Structure formats: structure tokens, C-alpha cells
Coordinates of C-alpha atoms in Angstrom, one line a residue:
M206 CA -1.9 66.9 -17.9
E207 CA -4.7 68.7 -16.7
S208 CA -4.9 72.4 -17.0
N209 CA -5.5 74.8 -14.0
G210 CA -9.2 74.6 -13.0
G211 CA -9.8 71.1 -13.8
A212 CA -10.1 71.1 -17.4
E213 CA -11.0 67.9 -18.6
D214 CA -8.5 68.4 -21.8
D215 CA -4.9 70.0 -22.0
V216 CA -4.3 73.0 -22.9
P217 CA -1.9 73.7 -25.4
V218 CA -0.1 77.2 -24.8
G219 CA 2.8 79.3 -27.2
A220 CA 3.0 75.9 -29.8
G221 CA 5.3 76.8 -32.4
V222 CA 5.9 80.3 -30.4
P223 CA 9.5 81.5 -30.3
G224 CA 10.3 79.9 -26.3
I225 CA 11.4 82.1 -23.6
Q226 CA 15.2 81.0 -22.8
P227 CA 16.3 79.6 -19.4
W228 CA 17.9 82.7 -17.3
S229 CA 20.0 81.6 -14.0
L230 CA 21.2 84.1 -11.3
A231 CA 20.9 87.9 -11.8
G232 CA 20.1 87.2 -15.8
A233 CA 23.2 85.2 -16.6
A234 CA 22.4 82.7 -19.5
L235 CA 23.3 79.4 -18.3
S236 CA 26.0 77.6 -19.9
A237 CA 26.4 76.6 -23.6
P238 CA 25.2 73.3 -22.8
A239 CA 21.8 74.0 -21.7
D240 CA 21.3 76.5 -23.8
V241 CA 21.5 73.7 -27.1
E242 CA 19.5 71.3 -24.9
T243 CA 17.0 73.9 -24.7
W244 CA 17.2 74.5 -28.3
K245 CA 16.2 70.5 -28.6
A246 CA 13.5 70.2 -26.7
R247 CA 11.6 72.8 -28.6
K248 CA 11.9 70.3 -31.4
A249 CA 11.6 67.0 -29.7
Y250 CA 8.5 68.9 -27.6
P251 CA 6.8 71.4 -29.5
S252 CA 3.6 71.4 -27.3
T253 CA 3.4 73.2 -24.3
L254 CA 1.2 72.4 -21.7
F255 CA -0.2 74.0 -18.4
A256 CA 0.7 71.7 -15.7
G257 CA -1.8 71.8 -13.2
G258 CA -2.1 75.0 -10.6
P259 CA 0.5 77.7 -9.8
V260 CA 3.3 77.2 -6.9
F261 CA 3.9 80.3 -4.6
G262 CA 7.1 81.2 -2.8
I263 CA 9.0 84.0 -1.3
A264 CA 11.1 86.9 -3.1
R265 CA 12.4 89.6 -0.7
E266 CA 13.7 93.1 -2.8
R267 CA 17.4 94.0 -2.9
A268 CA 18.8 97.0 -2.5
Q269 CA 20.2 96.9 -5.4
G270 CA 17.9 96.1 -8.0
G271 CA 15.5 92.5 -8.4
W272 CA 14.1 90.4 -5.8
Q273 CA 15.5 87.1 -4.6
L274 CA 13.9 83.9 -4.3
H275 CA 14.3 82.1 -0.6
P276 CA 14.1 78.4 -0.9
H277 CA 11.6 76.3 -0.9
F278 CA 9.6 77.9 -4.0
S279 CA 6.7 74.9 -4.4
G280 CA 3.6 76.0 -2.0
L281 CA 0.4 74.8 -3.7
A282 CA -1.3 77.8 -2.2
P283 CA -0.2 81.7 -1.2
Q284 CA -0.7 79.9 2.4
D285 CA 1.9 77.5 2.1
A286 CA 4.3 80.4 0.9
R287 CA 2.8 82.8 3.9
D288 CA 3.6 79.8 6.4
R289 CA 7.3 79.5 5.2
L290 CA 7.7 83.3 5.3
A291 CA 6.5 83.3 8.9
A292 CA 9.3 80.6 9.7
D293 CA 11.8 82.6 8.1
F294 CA 10.9 85.3 9.8
R295 CA 11.0 83.8 13.2
T296 CA 15.0 82.1 11.8
L297 CA 15.8 86.1 11.1
A298 CA 14.5 87.1 14.7
A299 CA 16.7 84.8 16.5
Q300 CA 19.9 84.9 14.2
A301 CA 18.8 89.2 15.0
A302 CA 18.8 88.4 18.8
E303 CA 21.8 86.7 18.3
A304 CA 24.3 89.3 16.7
G305 CA 22.4 91.8 19.6
D306 CA 20.2 93.6 17.5
A307 CA 17.1 93.6 19.8
D308 CA 15.2 96.4 17.6
A309 CA 15.5 94.0 14.3
A310 CA 14.5 90.8 16.5
A311 CA 11.4 92.3 17.5
Q312 CA 10.3 93.8 14.1
Y313 CA 10.8 90.1 12.8
T314 CA 9.0 88.8 15.4
A315 CA 6.1 90.7 15.2
A316 CA 5.8 90.1 11.1
A317 CA 5.4 86.5 11.8
D318 CA 2.7 86.7 14.5
R319 CA 1.1 89.0 11.8
L320 CA 1.5 86.4 9.4
D321 CA -0.3 83.7 11.8
W322 CA -3.3 85.5 11.5
E323 CA -3.8 87.7 8.4
P324 CA -3.0 86.6 5.2
L325 CA -0.3 89.2 4.1
D326 CA 1.2 89.2 0.4
E327 CA 3.7 91.2 1.0
L328 CA 5.4 92.8 4.3
T329 CA 8.4 95.8 5.0
V330 CA 10.2 94.5 8.0
A331 CA 13.8 95.9 9.2
G332 CA 13.8 98.2 5.9
E333 CA 13.6 95.0 3.6
R334 CA 10.4 94.4 1.3
Y335 CA 8.8 90.4 1.1
R336 CA 6.4 89.5 -1.6
V337 CA 4.5 86.1 -2.3
V338 CA 4.8 85.2 -5.7
R339 CA 3.6 83.4 -8.0
A340 CA 4.9 81.2 -10.6
E341 CA 2.5 79.1 -13.6
R342 CA 3.4 75.2 -14.2
F343 CA 4.2 73.6 -17.9
I344 CA 5.3 70.9 -19.5
R345 CA 6.8 70.2 -22.9
M346 CA 5.0 66.9 -24.6
G347 CA 5.8 65.4 -28.0
P348 CA 4.7 62.7 -29.9
D349 CA 6.3 59.8 -27.0
G350 CA 5.1 61.9 -24.3
P351 CA 6.2 64.5 -21.9
E352 CA 9.7 65.8 -21.8
P353 CA 12.1 64.1 -19.2
P354 CA 14.7 65.6 -16.9
R355 CA 17.5 67.0 -19.0
G356 CA 21.4 65.8 -18.5
S357 CA 22.1 69.7 -17.6
D358 CA 19.2 69.7 -14.6
P359 CA 21.2 69.7 -11.5
D360 CA 20.7 66.6 -9.6
R361 CA 21.6 64.6 -6.2
T362 CA 23.2 61.3 -7.3
D363 CA 22.7 59.2 -4.4
P364 CA 19.2 59.3 -1.7
A365 CA 21.2 59.9 0.9
D366 CA 23.1 63.3 -0.5
P367 CA 21.7 66.6 1.5
P368 CA 18.9 68.6 -0.2
L369 CA 19.5 70.5 -3.4
D370 CA 17.2 73.8 -4.1
P371 CA 18.5 74.9 -8.0
A372 CA 16.3 78.6 -7.0
D373 CA 17.4 79.5 -3.9
G374 CA 18.8 82.6 -4.0
L375 CA 18.0 83.3 -7.8
V376 CA 17.4 86.7 -8.2
I377 CA 14.8 88.0 -10.8
D378 CA 15.0 91.5 -12.2
P379 CA 12.4 93.6 -14.2
A380 CA 15.1 95.0 -16.1
E381 CA 16.9 91.4 -17.2
T382 CA 14.3 89.2 -18.1
G383 CA 16.7 87.5 -20.3
V384 CA 15.4 87.6 -24.1
A385 CA 14.2 90.8 -26.3
P386 CA 11.0 91.7 -24.6
G387 CA 8.6 91.5 -27.9
V388 CA 9.7 87.7 -28.3
L389 CA 8.8 87.1 -24.7
R390 CA 5.8 89.2 -24.8
V391 CA 5.2 87.0 -27.5
E392 CA 5.3 83.6 -25.6
L393 CA 3.2 85.5 -22.8
L394 CA 0.5 86.3 -24.2
A395 CA 0.2 82.9 -26.2
A396 CA 0.1 81.4 -22.5
L397 CA -3.5 82.3 -21.4
R398 CA -6.0 80.0 -20.0
K399 CA -8.8 79.2 -23.0
K400 CA -12.4 79.9 -23.1
G401 CA -14.2 76.7 -21.5
T402 CA -11.1 75.2 -20.1
V403 CA -11.0 76.8 -16.4
P404 CA -13.6 79.1 -14.7
R405 CA -14.1 82.8 -16.2
D406 CA -12.6 84.4 -12.9
V407 CA -9.9 82.0 -13.7
R408 CA -9.7 83.0 -17.4
E409 CA -9.7 86.7 -16.6
D410 CA -6.9 87.1 -14.0
S411 CA -4.7 85.1 -16.6
H412 CA -5.4 87.7 -19.2
T413 CA -5.6 90.8 -17.1
A414 CA -2.0 89.5 -15.9
A415 CA -0.4 89.4 -19.2
R416 CA -0.9 93.0 -19.0
T417 CA 0.1 94.2 -15.5
H418 CA 2.9 91.5 -15.5
P419 CA 4.0 91.2 -19.1
G420 CA 7.2 90.2 -18.8
G421 CA 8.6 87.0 -17.6
V422 CA 11.3 84.6 -16.0
L423 CA 11.9 80.9 -16.0
L424 CA 13.2 79.6 -12.6
P425 CA 15.3 76.1 -12.5
A426 CA 12.5 73.4 -13.5
T427 CA 11.4 70.9 -11.6
F428 CA 10.1 67.3 -11.7
M429 CA 7.2 65.1 -11.1
A430 CA 6.2 61.5 -11.3
A431 CA 3.6 60.9 -14.1
E432 CA 1.8 57.6 -14.9
R433 CA -0.1 56.6 -18.6
E434 CA -3.0 55.5 -18.6
G435 CA -5.1 54.4 -21.4
G436 CA -2.8 57.1 -24.0
R437 CA -3.2 60.1 -21.4
W438 CA -0.9 60.9 -18.5
R439 CA -1.8 61.9 -15.1
P440 CA 0.6 63.5 -12.7
Q441 CA 1.1 61.0 -9.5
S442 CA 0.9 63.8 -7.0
T443 CA -0.1 67.7 -7.4
G444 CA 3.5 68.7 -5.7
T445 CA 7.2 68.7 -8.1
A446 CA 10.2 68.0 -6.5
P447 CA 13.6 70.3 -7.2
T448 CA 15.7 68.1 -8.4
P449 CA 14.7 64.5 -10.5
R450 CA 16.1 62.5 -8.0
D451 CA 13.6 63.8 -5.2
A452 CA 10.8 63.2 -7.9
R453 CA 12.1 59.1 -7.7
D454 CA 12.2 59.0 -4.3
S455 CA 8.8 60.6 -4.1
L456 CA 7.6 57.8 -6.7
A457 CA 9.5 55.2 -4.4
V458 CA 7.8 56.0 -1.2
H459 CA 4.5 56.1 -4.0
L460 CA 4.9 52.5 -4.7
R461 CA 6.2 51.1 -1.1
I462 CA 3.0 52.8 0.8
M463 CA 0.5 54.6 -1.3
V464 CA 0.1 52.0 -3.7
P465 CA -0.1 48.5 -1.3
W466 CA -1.9 50.8 0.9
Q467 CA -4.9 52.0 -1.2
Q468 CA -5.1 48.7 -3.7
E469 CA -4.5 46.4 -0.5
L470 CA -2.6 44.3 -2.1
T471 CA -1.1 40.9 -0.9
D472 CA 2.6 40.6 0.1
A473 CA 3.8 39.3 -3.1
E474 CA 1.8 42.0 -5.1
H475 CA 3.3 44.1 -3.0
E476 CA 7.1 43.0 -3.5
A477 CA 6.8 43.5 -7.4
Y478 CA 6.5 47.2 -6.0
K479 CA 8.9 46.8 -3.5
Q480 CA 11.6 46.2 -6.2
A481 CA 10.4 48.9 -8.3
A482 CA 11.1 51.3 -6.1
D483 CA 14.1 49.5 -5.3
L484 CA 15.0 50.4 -9.1
L485 CA 14.5 53.7 -8.5
D486 CA 17.0 54.3 -5.7
T487 CA 19.8 52.8 -7.4
E488 CA 19.4 53.6 -10.9
Q489 CA 19.0 57.2 -12.6
R490 CA 16.1 55.9 -14.5
N491 CA 13.6 58.0 -15.6
E492 CA 10.8 55.7 -17.0
L493 CA 9.7 52.4 -14.8
D494 CA 7.3 49.5 -15.4
V495 CA 5.8 47.7 -13.0
A496 CA 2.7 45.4 -12.5
G497 CA 1.3 46.4 -16.1
R498 CA 1.3 50.1 -15.1
H499 CA 3.7 52.5 -17.0
F500 CA 5.8 55.3 -15.0
A501 CA 7.7 58.7 -15.8
I502 CA 9.7 61.2 -14.7
I503 CA 8.8 64.6 -16.2
R504 CA 10.0 67.9 -16.4
V505 CA 7.9 70.8 -15.1
E506 CA 9.0 74.4 -16.2
R507 CA 7.9 77.3 -13.8
L508 CA 7.5 80.8 -15.2
V509 CA 6.7 84.2 -13.2
R510 CA 5.5 86.8 -14.7
V511 CA 7.2 90.5 -13.6
G512 CA 5.9 93.8 -13.8
P513 CA 7.4 97.7 -13.2
D514 CA 6.7 97.0 -9.6
G515 CA 8.7 92.7 -9.6
P516 CA 7.1 89.7 -9.8
E517 CA 3.7 88.9 -9.6
G518 CA 2.2 88.2 -6.4
P519 CA -0.8 85.4 -5.9
R520 CA -4.1 86.3 -8.0
P521 CA -7.7 86.6 -6.4
S522 CA -8.8 83.4 -8.5
D523 CA -6.2 81.4 -7.3
V524 CA -7.2 78.6 -4.8
D525 CA -6.2 79.2 -1.3
P526 CA -8.2 76.8 1.1
V527 CA -6.5 77.3 4.5
P528 CA -6.5 80.0 6.6
P529 CA -3.3 81.5 8.7
A530 CA -1.7 79.0 11.4
M531 CA -4.1 80.8 14.6
V532 CA -7.0 81.6 12.6
Q533 CA -6.9 77.3 11.7
E534 CA -6.4 76.2 15.3
R535 CA -9.7 78.7 16.8
Q536 CA -11.8 77.1 14.1
L537 CA -10.8 73.9 15.3
Q538 CA -11.0 74.7 19.2
D539 CA -14.4 76.0 18.6
E540 CA -15.4 72.6 16.3
E541 CA -17.3 69.5 18.2
P542 CA -14.3 67.3 18.5
E543 CA -14.9 64.0 17.2
P544 CA -13.9 61.0 18.7
E545 CA -10.8 59.0 17.3
E546 CA -10.8 55.4 15.9
T547 CA -7.8 53.6 14.6
D548 CA -9.3 51.5 12.1
E549 CA -7.3 48.2 10.3
R550 CA -6.2 50.6 7.5
A551 CA -5.0 53.4 9.7
L552 CA -3.0 50.7 11.4
K553 CA -1.7 49.2 8.0
F554 CA -0.7 52.7 6.8
I555 CA 1.3 53.1 9.8
E556 CA 2.9 50.1 9.0
L557 CA 4.0 50.5 6.0
F558 CA 5.2 53.9 6.9
E559 CA 6.9 52.9 10.2
E560 CA 9.1 50.4 7.7
E561 CA 10.1 53.0 4.9
R562 CA 11.1 55.2 7.6
R563 CA 13.1 52.5 8.7
R564 CA 14.3 51.9 5.6
R565 CA 15.6 55.3 4.7
Q566 CA 17.4 55.8 8.6
H567 CA 19.5 52.4 7.5
L568 CA 20.2 54.2 4.4
R569 CA 21.4 57.3 6.2
Q570 CA 23.7 55.3 8.5
S571 CA 24.8 53.2 6.1
S572 CA 26.4 56.1 3.9
Q573 CA 27.9 58.0 6.7
R574 CA 30.0 54.9 7.7

């Protein structure tokens, strides 16, 4: 797996150091079976690696203390979370208007409009403070490869099941980080970017965050598909999924659409990938072999650093390539439009996409009968 900043080698962090215990809502401990699994995982998968770049989500400060997470903590850049917050504000505006609170509706609408133009990471709206929150991602690695999903991880059992986000509503409380501060601090200080593995500003921000946000809380794990190539593991995508089932669905789409499109497979070659994807739909499997390739569903931890004023926001060195929505729209209007061309490859992609859409629609209809 790659470390942040595109470093070529894996970067071990915290190996041999007492680990952070996962904690649930408002700092409550997970069940005993989950604690046992956590301890066993540290033995079976002793190395901890950075799993690409950070992810971003939204949290709201609570009057009774702590910060409550909004759903879909999965943005790959701060702007992804800002766009999500703007959408949430518009939903809250509609709810306030329906309840007859015109003042609150106007405040939420104004905040959403600001986010369409300004890259704001914190706002106070209708008396409540909202913040874009940053989480670092890690995987555990053992002699046989990365850690797969655990039996205690929440999951959907069927592709047609409704969405599930175990992090939705989780409360991050600076006063309740879940473990003794000394043990937690040792782990966090170990989880720093190493010299020569990332750009200098990324490494310096990592060390600064250890001082300004010395506490930390683990969010519920997320999941992704990875492929073993030449003895190394490569993520199938940069994003992660909230459950193992969602990661399997993502891999199935990759096998049905992206692989045949990118490699221009024959119908016979494509059929092998379709059959492999069918196995992901019908079985709770975490490993898959197809056409000489080996894929696995792996577990990705997310750590939010916490300081005296709550969870850490975006760092100056975090990649944030896309401007707010209205700024981007204005830039596109100022550019000279290019003539659109639909080539044969594009048509093939559309055909594969439509085939998968129809298959999923049929699946949903069958499950409702």
C-alpha cells in the first residue's frame, strides 16, 4: 500500500507499540468479542501502514459536549466535505421552513450559499458550530497480507440491503478518548510521516498535528478492495466503503465494467470476470481469484486526532484540487468549450454501465417481491 504523498515504499507506523482501542458512541467501549478481535488482530497483523491519503467528513459540536459526526465520512479532499455540508444545510433549511422557523431556514440557506463560493472549514449556523474533520487512514499488515474484515464489523448481508454507515452519529468527545492518555499519545507520536517518504510540508504538518491534537479516536473501520501484484498489494481505488458488502459491490462493478473496458476484453474473457463478480454478489467472500489475478477485501482504520478544541480539521498540506461549486462553474464558463466527441471506447463504456444498471435494477425488483 502507498503512503500519503505518493511515496513508493510502505511506511510502517507504530509497529510494536500498544494500539489504540476502538471506541463507539460517546466513548463507550465496544463489545467484549470486538475487543478480543482487536487484540488478536494486533498479533496476527503487527505492522501498521498508512493507507493512502486522509479522508474528510463533517461534525457538529453538541451543547452537552463532544462533536457528532454526519454520515458519509469519506471525502478524499476537504472540498468533498464542504460540498456535503452545503447539501446538509439545504436539507436543514427545508426542515426549518416546514416547521415554520423562517429565521433558521434563512441562516441555513445563507450558509449553504457561502459554501458554494468559499472554502470554509468551520461555520456557526443557527447557534451551532460545524467543522470539516480530518481522519488519517491505516491498514494492518501481516505475513499473509493486509487484515480482512473482522467478524464483529457491521455489514450488509445482501447487495439489495439498505445503506449502512456505522460512523453516522458517532460522538467524538475530547474528554473521552477511550484509552489512557499516555498509551494513546505513544501510538499517535509513532504514527508520523517519515522523512523522505512524503513532501516536506506533509511531514511537518504531521509533526505539528501531534502537538496541537495529541489525543485521538478511532472511527468504525472502512473497507476497500486491493490486488496483489508481484508480492505487493495495490488498492483497487482511492476511496473506501462503509461496510465489507459495499467494498465487494465496488469490486464487482470494477470487474464487470472497468476491467473489460480498460483491457478491451473479448466476450469470452469478459465472461470470466462476470462470473467472478457473481460470486461476490452471492457469497460473503473476502478473497477472489480471476484470470490469474488475486483480489482481497481489506480493513481500513480511520483515526481522528483530537485537541483541546475538538477534532482536527484539514491541514495546509492536504490536497484540495477542486474549488467550491460556484467558483468551478464560473471557471468552466470562462473556458472555451471544446467540441464533444463520442468515440467507440466511450460508447463501449456506456454500454457496460447500462448493462450493470439494468442488472442492479432487476436485483432490487426481485428482492422487493
